[in-house]
Amino acid sequence: DLLPTNNFKFGSHPDAVKMHSDIFKKMFAQGTPDGCWIGCNMGCAKAVVNFELRTGPYKGHKVLVDGPEYETAASVGSNLGIFDPEDIVELNFYCDTYGIDTISFGTIVGFVMECYENGVLNKERTGGLELNFGNADAALELIHQMSRGEGMGKIAGLGIRQMKKYFVKQGWGDPKFLQDIGMENKGLEYSMYISKESLAQQGGYAMTNKGPQHDEAWLIFMDMVNNLIPTFENKAEALHYFPMFRTWFGLVGLCKLPWNDIEPEGNSKTPEPAKVPEHVDNYVTIYKAVTGKPFDKDELIRMSERVYNFQRVFNIRRGYGQRIHDAQPYRAAGPVTAEEYTSRADRYDKQLKEIVGFDPAGKSVEEKMAVLRKHRESQYEKLLDAVYKRRGWTPNGIPTIEHLKNIGMDLPEVVEVVNKYL
Ligand code: SF4
């Protein structure tokens, strides 16, 4: 139940087989690695060649399309209820050509489609576009309008955060519903995992400096699939270590994919397989060899901590770095609608009974949803407390002076910013 479908309502769909990787593999024409640089031994890029476009300014042209990667296929595909690989490749091409991020586009249009299906939008408000889930023609027309800054495309191009404000201002829809289904945090649209059953991934998305992407902490497999971090402390440790470790790749200018996309033999038998310890040792060795400076794996994390905390302070200065800004839309944590609850009723009823201690027998879906929501929201608040404590931040998410001193970031300009919130 991981693949976002219809604006993150569900994590699977019977038609998802139509966009299975085996089908895309047949479309990829490149048989040789085509990476960012000639020395990369992973060469993770791929392309569809001679793809004939059916819409837009290049209609009828045969083009090369770079991708799609998983995130693109999920965002412009299943998240919009679109399962035809040809439509996915065409949307991928026009996102790239217009310079629009595929993930943001898919998450934005998923929100727009759910608004359309719920009467927040209608044909009159969209300028005639029937933006139901699954309508690939409408999604393609929307991206062309977006590129020209016209009609509904111009409104969608504002992004979810601004669209929510715009709809409320127009008197379109219930603000609370828009907040619950608008998959954004800190103004960035969510990337492509259903996090409802993974508390750690909820934190990995919303307890970030950059907003909900899969770069800082990608914990869904550790947490939900392999159950390696069951306690709040385990999750908090992971939400400390992995964002720091991943930040380090940016500091030294290395691609992070070879770190854990390839695992050395015997990695699964090490005490902490998710960290890929042998590769961490390799990075330490390489850093020492290149710089000639003393270095170890603890200093690697400290180096990132300095930058990560500085980024947090930068966010605070820009008005975004407090606890309130780490709040998530409820769609990321649980079922917003009766349709979602009912589709997974066995799971939710079981959790109410066994985890929450609430007997669901004879209760309405609305009652059960309210109790489940209260529970899941309180779990997230507890996780925030645990993560902030581990990161050396106050309960409001502000780095303490003591922590800044410990990591050598108690610079006067930094202290001046945080002091206003301590
Ligand atoms: S593994 Fe990294 S460096 Fe290599 S092609 Fe992929 S993104 Fe580029």
Short mmCIF file of C-alpha atoms and ligand atoms in Angstrom, two decimals:
data_model
loop_
_atom_site.label_atom_id
_atom_site.label_comp_id
_atom_site.label_asym_id
_atom_site.label_seq_id
_atom_site.Cartn_x
_atom_site.Cartn_y
_atom_site.Cartn_z
CA ASP A 1 0.00 0.00 0.00
CA LEU A 2 2.73 2.48 -0.99
CA LEU A 3 1.96 3.80 -4.48
CA PRO A 4 0.14 7.16 -4.34
CA THR A 5 -3.15 6.90 -6.18
CA ASN A 6 -5.79 9.63 -6.70
CA ASN A 7 -4.09 12.36 -4.66
CA PHE A 8 -2.59 10.03 -2.04
CA LYS A 9 -5.99 8.59 -1.11
CA PHE A 10 -4.87 5.00 -1.67
CA GLY A 11 -1.61 3.09 -1.89
CA SER A 12 -2.54 0.65 -4.63
CA HIS A 13 -4.87 0.24 -7.61
CA PRO A 14 -5.89 -2.73 -9.79
CA ASP A 15 -4.75 -0.82 -12.92
CA ALA A 16 -1.25 -0.24 -11.51
CA VAL A 17 -0.05 -3.36 -13.40
CA LYS A 18 -0.44 -1.33 -16.61
CA MET A 19 2.47 0.88 -15.51
CA HIS A 20 4.63 -1.93 -14.12
CA SER A 21 8.37 -1.53 -14.68
CA ASP A 22 8.33 -4.45 -17.16
CA ILE A 23 6.16 -2.35 -19.47
CA PHE A 24 8.41 0.71 -19.22
CA LYS A 25 11.47 -1.49 -19.77
CA LYS A 26 10.08 -2.42 -23.19
CA MET A 27 9.79 1.31 -24.00
CA PHE A 28 13.37 2.14 -22.93
CA ALA A 29 15.56 1.93 -25.99
CA GLN A 30 18.96 2.60 -24.44
CA GLY A 31 20.88 -0.54 -23.70
CA THR A 32 23.96 1.21 -22.33
CA PRO A 33 24.52 3.18 -19.11
CA ASP A 34 23.93 6.89 -19.64
CA GLY A 35 24.74 8.54 -16.34
CA CYS A 36 25.61 12.05 -15.23
CA TRP A 37 29.25 11.48 -16.04
CA ILE A 38 31.23 8.86 -17.87
CA GLY A 39 32.85 7.40 -14.74
CA CYS A 40 29.63 6.51 -12.91
CA ASN A 41 29.43 2.75 -12.63
CA MET A 42 25.69 2.85 -11.87
CA GLY A 43 24.54 5.03 -14.77
CA CYS A 44 21.00 5.18 -13.48
CA ALA A 45 19.54 7.27 -16.36
CA LYS A 46 17.30 5.83 -19.04
CA ALA A 47 15.28 7.14 -21.96
CA VAL A 48 12.44 6.50 -24.37
CA VAL A 49 13.49 7.35 -27.93
CA ASN A 50 11.41 8.19 -31.03
CA PHE A 51 8.38 8.93 -28.89
CA GLU A 52 5.65 10.58 -30.98
CA LEU A 53 3.87 13.36 -29.08
CA ARG A 54 0.10 13.69 -29.47
CA THR A 55 -0.46 17.15 -27.92
CA GLY A 56 1.06 20.58 -27.42
CA PRO A 57 3.49 22.68 -29.44
CA TYR A 58 5.53 19.62 -30.49
CA LYS A 59 2.53 17.50 -31.52
CA GLY A 60 3.59 14.98 -34.17
CA HIS A 61 7.31 15.34 -33.38
CA LYS A 62 9.32 12.25 -32.49
CA VAL A 63 11.37 13.03 -29.40
CA LEU A 64 13.72 11.54 -26.81
CA VAL A 65 12.23 11.49 -23.30
CA ASP A 66 14.60 11.26 -20.33
CA GLY A 67 12.89 8.90 -17.89
CA PRO A 68 10.41 8.31 -16.38
CA GLU A 69 11.82 7.46 -12.96
CA TYR A 70 9.58 5.91 -10.29
CA GLU A 71 8.67 9.28 -8.76
CA THR A 72 7.60 10.68 -12.13
CA ALA A 73 5.57 7.61 -13.07
CA ALA A 74 3.75 7.75 -9.73
CA SER A 75 3.19 11.51 -9.71
CA VAL A 76 1.98 12.14 -13.27
CA GLY A 77 0.52 8.62 -13.45
CA SER A 78 -1.16 6.77 -10.58
CA ASN A 79 -1.55 9.85 -8.39
CA LEU A 80 -3.75 11.29 -11.13
CA GLY A 81 -5.51 7.97 -11.79
CA ILE A 82 -3.61 7.77 -15.11
CA PHE A 83 -2.17 4.34 -15.87
CA ASP A 84 -1.38 4.50 -19.60
CA PRO A 85 2.45 4.55 -19.95
CA GLU A 86 2.18 6.65 -23.15
CA ASP A 87 0.34 9.41 -21.25
CA ILE A 88 2.92 9.23 -18.46
CA VAL A 89 5.81 9.58 -20.92
CA GLU A 90 4.10 12.53 -22.67
CA LEU A 91 3.51 14.34 -19.36
CA ASN A 92 7.12 13.57 -18.39
CA PHE A 93 8.35 15.13 -21.66
CA TYR A 94 6.34 18.32 -21.27
CA CYS A 95 7.30 18.75 -17.59
CA ASP A 96 10.97 18.54 -18.64
CA THR A 97 10.48 20.76 -21.68
CA TYR A 98 8.60 23.47 -19.77
CA GLY A 99 10.95 23.24 -16.77
CA ILE A 100 8.24 22.03 -14.40
CA ASP A 101 9.15 19.54 -11.66
CA THR A 102 7.32 16.26 -12.33
CA ILE A 103 6.66 15.54 -8.63
CA SER A 104 5.27 18.99 -7.86
CA PHE A 105 3.18 18.87 -11.05
CA GLY A 106 1.65 15.48 -10.19
CA THR A 107 0.93 16.40 -6.58
CA ILE A 108 -0.59 19.74 -7.64
CA VAL A 109 -2.84 18.14 -10.27
CA GLY A 110 -3.87 15.36 -7.85
CA PHE A 111 -5.09 18.10 -5.49
CA VAL A 112 -6.86 19.93 -8.34
CA MET A 113 -8.57 16.69 -9.47
CA GLU A 114 -9.80 15.88 -5.97
CA CYS A 115 -11.10 19.46 -5.67
CA TYR A 116 -12.89 18.99 -9.01
CA GLU A 117 -14.47 15.71 -7.94
CA ASN A 118 -15.66 17.28 -4.67
CA GLY A 119 -17.25 20.38 -6.21
CA VAL A 120 -14.59 22.80 -4.94
CA LEU A 121 -13.92 23.29 -8.64
CA ASN A 122 -16.31 22.81 -11.54
CA LYS A 123 -16.26 23.18 -15.32
CA GLU A 124 -17.01 26.88 -15.07
CA ARG A 125 -14.15 27.50 -12.63
CA THR A 126 -11.65 25.42 -14.64
CA GLY A 127 -12.52 27.10 -17.93
CA GLY A 128 -14.15 23.94 -19.29
CA LEU A 129 -11.56 21.36 -18.23
CA GLU A 130 -13.08 18.18 -16.82
CA LEU A 131 -10.38 17.44 -14.30
CA ASN A 132 -11.55 14.05 -13.04
CA PHE A 133 -8.99 11.47 -11.94
CA GLY A 134 -7.87 9.51 -14.96
CA ASN A 135 -8.49 12.27 -17.52
CA ALA A 136 -5.08 12.38 -19.23
CA ASP A 137 -6.26 14.78 -21.95
CA ALA A 138 -7.28 17.33 -19.29
CA ALA A 139 -3.97 16.88 -17.41
CA LEU A 140 -2.06 17.50 -20.66
CA GLU A 141 -4.15 20.57 -21.50
CA LEU A 142 -3.51 21.84 -17.96
CA ILE A 143 0.27 21.58 -18.34
CA HIS A 144 0.16 23.47 -21.65
CA GLN A 145 -1.95 26.19 -20.01
CA MET A 146 0.45 26.24 -17.05
CA SER A 147 3.41 26.80 -19.38
CA ARG A 148 1.62 29.73 -21.05
CA GLY A 149 0.34 31.17 -17.74
CA GLU A 150 -3.28 30.88 -18.86
CA GLY A 151 -6.62 29.81 -17.37
CA MET A 152 -6.74 27.01 -14.80
CA GLY A 153 -3.10 26.26 -15.60
CA LYS A 154 -2.08 29.65 -14.22
CA ILE A 155 -3.99 28.97 -10.98
CA ALA A 156 -2.53 25.44 -10.64
CA GLY A 157 0.92 26.87 -11.31
CA LEU A 158 0.67 28.78 -8.03
CA GLY A 159 1.31 25.49 -6.21
CA ILE A 160 -0.88 23.90 -3.55
CA ARG A 161 -0.11 26.32 -0.72
CA GLN A 162 -1.14 29.39 -2.72
CA MET A 163 -4.02 27.56 -4.41
CA LYS A 164 -5.54 26.73 -1.00
CA LYS A 165 -5.48 30.43 -0.11
CA TYR A 166 -6.88 31.38 -3.51
CA PHE A 167 -9.78 28.89 -3.27
CA VAL A 168 -10.64 30.06 0.26
CA LYS A 169 -10.59 33.69 -0.89
CA GLN A 170 -12.99 32.82 -3.71
CA GLY A 171 -15.26 31.01 -1.23
CA TRP A 172 -14.58 27.67 -2.95
CA GLY A 173 -14.58 24.68 -0.59
CA ASP A 174 -14.12 24.09 3.13
CA PRO A 175 -10.70 25.42 4.28
CA LYS A 176 -10.25 22.46 6.65
CA PHE A 177 -10.86 19.93 3.87
CA LEU A 178 -8.45 21.79 1.58
CA GLN A 179 -5.83 21.74 4.35
CA ASP A 180 -6.35 17.99 4.92
CA ILE A 181 -6.02 16.98 1.26
CA GLY A 182 -3.47 19.55 0.03
CA MET A 183 -0.26 17.52 0.05
CA GLU A 184 2.28 20.22 0.82
CA ASN A 185 4.46 21.25 3.73
CA LYS A 186 6.57 24.43 3.83
CA GLY A 187 5.17 25.21 0.38
CA LEU A 188 6.68 22.12 -1.27
CA GLU A 189 4.52 19.35 -2.73
CA TYR A 190 4.92 15.80 -1.35
CA SER A 191 6.94 13.16 -3.18
CA MET A 192 5.63 9.72 -3.96
CA TYR A 193 5.10 7.47 -0.95
CA ILE A 194 1.95 6.79 1.03
CA SER A 195 3.10 7.51 4.58
CA LYS A 196 -0.16 6.72 6.41
CA GLU A 197 1.24 3.51 7.94
CA SER A 198 4.77 4.81 8.56
CA LEU A 199 5.11 7.35 11.35
CA ALA A 200 8.85 7.66 10.68
CA GLN A 201 8.22 8.54 7.03
CA GLN A 202 5.65 11.14 8.11
CA GLY A 203 8.51 12.71 10.07
CA GLY A 204 10.88 12.11 7.17
CA TYR A 205 8.58 14.23 5.03
CA ALA A 206 7.36 17.04 7.29
CA MET A 207 10.14 17.36 9.93
CA THR A 208 12.51 18.59 7.26
CA ASN A 209 14.24 21.80 6.34
CA LYS A 210 13.36 21.58 2.65
CA GLY A 211 9.80 20.29 2.79
CA PRO A 212 8.48 16.81 2.01
CA GLN A 213 10.95 15.20 -0.36
CA HIS A 214 12.66 11.80 -0.32
CA ASP A 215 16.16 13.23 0.02
CA GLU A 216 16.57 14.08 3.72
CA ALA A 217 15.07 10.94 5.25
CA TRP A 218 13.67 8.06 3.27
CA LEU A 219 12.62 5.75 6.08
CA ILE A 220 9.50 4.05 4.78
CA PHE A 221 11.17 0.70 4.07
CA MET A 222 13.09 0.64 7.37
CA ASP A 223 9.95 1.53 9.28
CA MET A 224 6.94 0.08 7.51
CA VAL A 225 8.29 -2.78 5.43
CA ASN A 226 11.15 -4.10 7.60
CA ASN A 227 10.00 -2.80 11.04
CA LEU A 228 13.58 -1.95 12.05
CA ILE A 229 12.76 1.20 14.06
CA PRO A 230 9.73 0.30 16.23
CA THR A 231 10.07 2.76 19.16
CA PHE A 232 9.84 6.57 19.25
CA GLU A 233 13.51 6.66 20.27
CA ASN A 234 14.49 4.43 17.31
CA LYS A 235 12.53 6.63 14.91
CA ALA A 236 13.98 9.81 16.44
CA GLU A 237 17.52 8.42 16.09
CA ALA A 238 16.83 7.61 12.42
CA LEU A 239 15.34 11.09 11.90
CA HIS A 240 18.54 12.51 13.34
CA TYR A 241 21.13 10.29 11.65
CA PHE A 242 19.80 9.94 8.11
CA PRO A 243 19.08 13.62 7.34
CA MET A 244 22.58 14.42 8.64
CA PHE A 245 24.25 11.62 6.70
CA ARG A 246 22.40 12.52 3.51
CA THR A 247 23.25 16.23 3.94
CA TRP A 248 26.95 15.29 3.85
CA PHE A 249 26.71 14.16 0.21
CA GLY A 250 25.66 17.67 -0.73
CA LEU A 251 28.54 19.16 1.26
CA VAL A 252 31.18 17.13 -0.55
CA GLY A 253 29.49 17.04 -3.95
CA LEU A 254 28.95 13.28 -4.18
CA CYS A 255 25.92 11.43 -5.56
CA LYS A 256 24.29 9.49 -2.74
CA LEU A 257 22.82 6.68 -4.84
CA PRO A 258 25.89 4.41 -4.76
CA TRP A 259 25.79 4.60 -0.93
CA ASN A 260 22.74 2.37 -0.47
CA ASP A 261 21.40 1.47 -3.91
CA ILE A 262 24.26 -1.02 -4.13
CA GLU A 263 24.92 -3.01 -0.98
CA PRO A 264 28.15 -4.88 -0.27
CA GLU A 265 27.98 -8.61 0.29
CA GLY A 266 27.01 -9.44 3.85
CA ASN A 267 25.53 -5.98 4.58
CA SER A 268 22.28 -7.47 5.85
CA LYS A 269 24.20 -9.30 8.58
CA THR A 270 25.79 -6.11 10.00
CA PRO A 271 24.23 -4.60 13.17
CA GLU A 272 22.94 -1.53 11.28
CA PRO A 273 22.35 -2.59 7.67
CA ALA A 274 20.36 0.57 6.79
CA LYS A 275 23.50 2.66 7.31
CA VAL A 276 25.56 0.41 4.97
CA PRO A 277 28.56 0.56 7.38
CA GLU A 278 31.17 -0.65 4.86
CA HIS A 279 30.28 2.21 2.52
CA VAL A 280 30.37 4.73 5.37
CA ASP A 281 33.93 3.52 6.10
CA ASN A 282 34.77 3.95 2.41
CA TYR A 283 33.57 7.57 2.45
CA VAL A 284 35.68 8.28 5.55
CA THR A 285 38.73 6.76 3.82
CA ILE A 286 38.13 8.75 0.63
CA TYR A 287 37.66 12.03 2.55
CA LYS A 288 40.90 11.51 4.48
CA ALA A 289 42.80 10.58 1.32
CA VAL A 290 41.57 13.60 -0.65
CA THR A 291 41.87 16.26 2.09
CA GLY A 292 44.71 14.85 4.20
CA LYS A 293 42.71 15.87 7.29
CA PRO A 294 41.84 13.69 10.28
CA PHE A 295 38.27 12.46 9.90
CA ASP A 296 35.93 9.75 11.20
CA LYS A 297 32.28 8.79 10.90
CA ASP A 298 31.27 10.88 13.94
CA GLU A 299 32.91 13.98 12.48
CA LEU A 300 31.04 13.26 9.24
CA ILE A 301 27.73 13.62 11.12
CA ARG A 302 28.95 16.67 13.09
CA MET A 303 29.97 18.38 9.86
CA SER A 304 26.43 17.94 8.52
CA GLU A 305 24.87 18.91 11.84
CA ARG A 306 26.52 22.32 11.60
CA VAL A 307 24.99 22.88 8.18
CA TYR A 308 21.62 21.30 9.01
CA ASN A 309 21.21 23.48 12.10
CA PHE A 310 22.30 26.54 10.13
CA GLN A 311 19.62 25.69 7.54
CA ARG A 312 17.06 25.39 10.36
CA VAL A 313 18.09 28.81 11.67
CA PHE A 314 17.88 30.19 8.13
CA ASN A 315 14.30 28.85 7.95
CA ILE A 316 13.52 30.42 11.35
CA ARG A 317 14.80 33.75 10.10
CA ARG A 318 12.56 33.40 7.04
CA GLY A 319 9.55 32.58 9.25
CA TYR A 320 9.40 28.80 8.64
CA GLY A 321 11.46 26.90 11.23
CA GLN A 322 9.15 26.36 14.21
CA ARG A 323 7.07 23.37 15.32
CA ILE A 324 3.97 24.71 13.59
CA HIS A 325 5.83 24.53 10.27
CA ASP A 326 6.56 20.83 10.76
CA ALA A 327 2.82 20.07 10.84
CA GLN A 328 1.59 17.71 8.13
CA PRO A 329 -1.64 17.56 6.11
CA TYR A 330 -3.78 14.81 7.65
CA ARG A 331 -3.88 12.91 4.33
CA ALA A 332 -0.21 12.05 5.02
CA ALA A 333 -1.15 10.41 8.33
CA GLY A 334 -4.57 8.83 7.91
CA PRO A 335 -7.90 8.60 6.08
CA VAL A 336 -9.50 12.01 5.48
CA THR A 337 -12.64 10.66 3.79
CA ALA A 338 -15.08 7.84 4.51
CA GLU A 339 -14.11 6.39 1.11
CA GLU A 340 -10.51 5.97 2.32
CA TYR A 341 -11.51 4.54 5.69
CA THR A 342 -13.96 2.07 4.18
CA SER A 343 -11.42 0.87 1.61
CA ARG A 344 -9.09 -0.23 4.44
CA ALA A 345 -11.75 -0.81 7.13
CA ASP A 346 -10.30 -4.13 8.35
CA ARG A 347 -6.91 -2.56 9.01
CA TYR A 348 -8.24 0.57 10.69
CA ASP A 349 -10.82 -1.32 12.80
CA LYS A 350 -8.09 -3.71 13.97
CA GLN A 351 -5.81 -0.82 14.92
CA LEU A 352 -8.61 0.92 16.83
CA LYS A 353 -9.25 -2.24 18.80
CA GLU A 354 -5.69 -3.43 19.40
CA ILE A 355 -3.67 -0.20 19.55
CA VAL A 356 -6.09 2.55 20.57
CA GLY A 357 -8.30 0.42 22.85
CA PHE A 358 -11.55 1.54 21.17
CA ASP A 359 -14.14 -1.05 20.20
CA PRO A 360 -15.25 -0.22 16.62
CA ALA A 361 -18.25 -2.59 16.72
CA GLY A 362 -21.47 -0.77 15.89
CA LYS A 363 -19.76 2.62 15.48
CA SER A 364 -20.24 4.85 12.43
CA VAL A 365 -17.37 5.41 10.01
CA GLU A 366 -17.29 9.07 11.07
CA GLU A 367 -16.92 8.15 14.76
CA LYS A 368 -14.15 5.68 13.99
CA MET A 369 -12.35 8.17 11.75
CA ALA A 370 -12.43 10.80 14.49
CA VAL A 371 -10.94 8.44 17.11
CA LEU A 372 -8.27 7.19 14.69
CA ARG A 373 -7.38 10.77 13.74
CA LYS A 374 -6.98 11.82 17.37
CA HIS A 375 -4.67 8.86 17.96
CA ARG A 376 -2.55 9.37 14.84
CA GLU A 377 -2.21 13.12 15.42
CA SER A 378 -1.06 12.51 19.00
CA GLN A 379 1.51 9.94 17.78
CA TYR A 380 2.94 12.53 15.41
CA GLU A 381 3.18 15.12 18.21
CA LYS A 382 5.05 12.56 20.36
CA LEU A 383 7.41 11.90 17.48
CA LEU A 384 8.05 15.63 17.11
CA ASP A 385 8.99 15.80 20.82
CA ALA A 386 11.38 12.83 20.49
CA VAL A 387 13.02 14.12 17.29
CA TYR A 388 13.52 17.66 18.58
CA LYS A 389 15.09 16.29 21.77
CA ARG A 390 17.48 14.09 19.76
CA ARG A 391 18.40 16.96 17.45
CA GLY A 392 19.17 19.30 20.39
CA TRP A 393 16.19 21.56 19.74
CA THR A 394 13.55 23.02 22.07
CA PRO A 395 9.97 21.63 22.05
CA ASN A 396 9.24 24.44 19.58
CA GLY A 397 11.92 23.13 17.21
CA ILE A 398 14.51 25.85 17.88
CA PRO A 399 18.20 24.81 18.22
CA THR A 400 19.32 25.52 21.80
CA ILE A 401 22.37 27.71 22.47
CA GLU A 402 23.98 24.75 24.24
CA HIS A 403 23.58 22.57 21.15
CA LEU A 404 24.87 25.31 18.86
CA LYS A 405 27.93 25.60 21.12
CA ASN A 406 28.46 21.81 21.04
CA ILE A 407 28.58 21.73 17.26
CA GLY A 408 30.57 24.96 16.93
CA MET A 409 27.76 26.99 15.37
CA ASP A 410 27.21 29.56 18.14
CA LEU A 411 28.08 32.38 15.73
CA PRO A 412 26.75 35.80 16.85
CA GLU A 413 24.42 36.10 13.82
CA VAL A 414 22.97 32.63 14.48
CA VAL A 415 22.54 33.20 18.23
CA GLU A 416 20.79 36.50 17.52
CA VAL A 417 18.13 34.73 15.42
CA VAL A 418 17.42 31.86 17.83
CA ASN A 419 17.47 34.06 20.95
CA LYS A 420 14.21 35.66 19.82
CA TYR A 421 12.50 32.26 20.16
CA LEU A 422 14.13 30.89 23.34
S1 SF4 B 1 24.12 7.02 -9.76
FE1 SF4 B 1 24.27 9.23 -9.32
S2 SF4 B 1 26.06 9.98 -10.51
FE2 SF4 B 1 25.46 7.95 -11.35
S3 SF4 B 1 24.07 8.43 -13.06
FE3 SF4 B 1 22.78 8.09 -11.25
S4 SF4 B 1 22.47 10.16 -10.34
FE4 SF4 B 1 24.20 10.28 -11.78
#
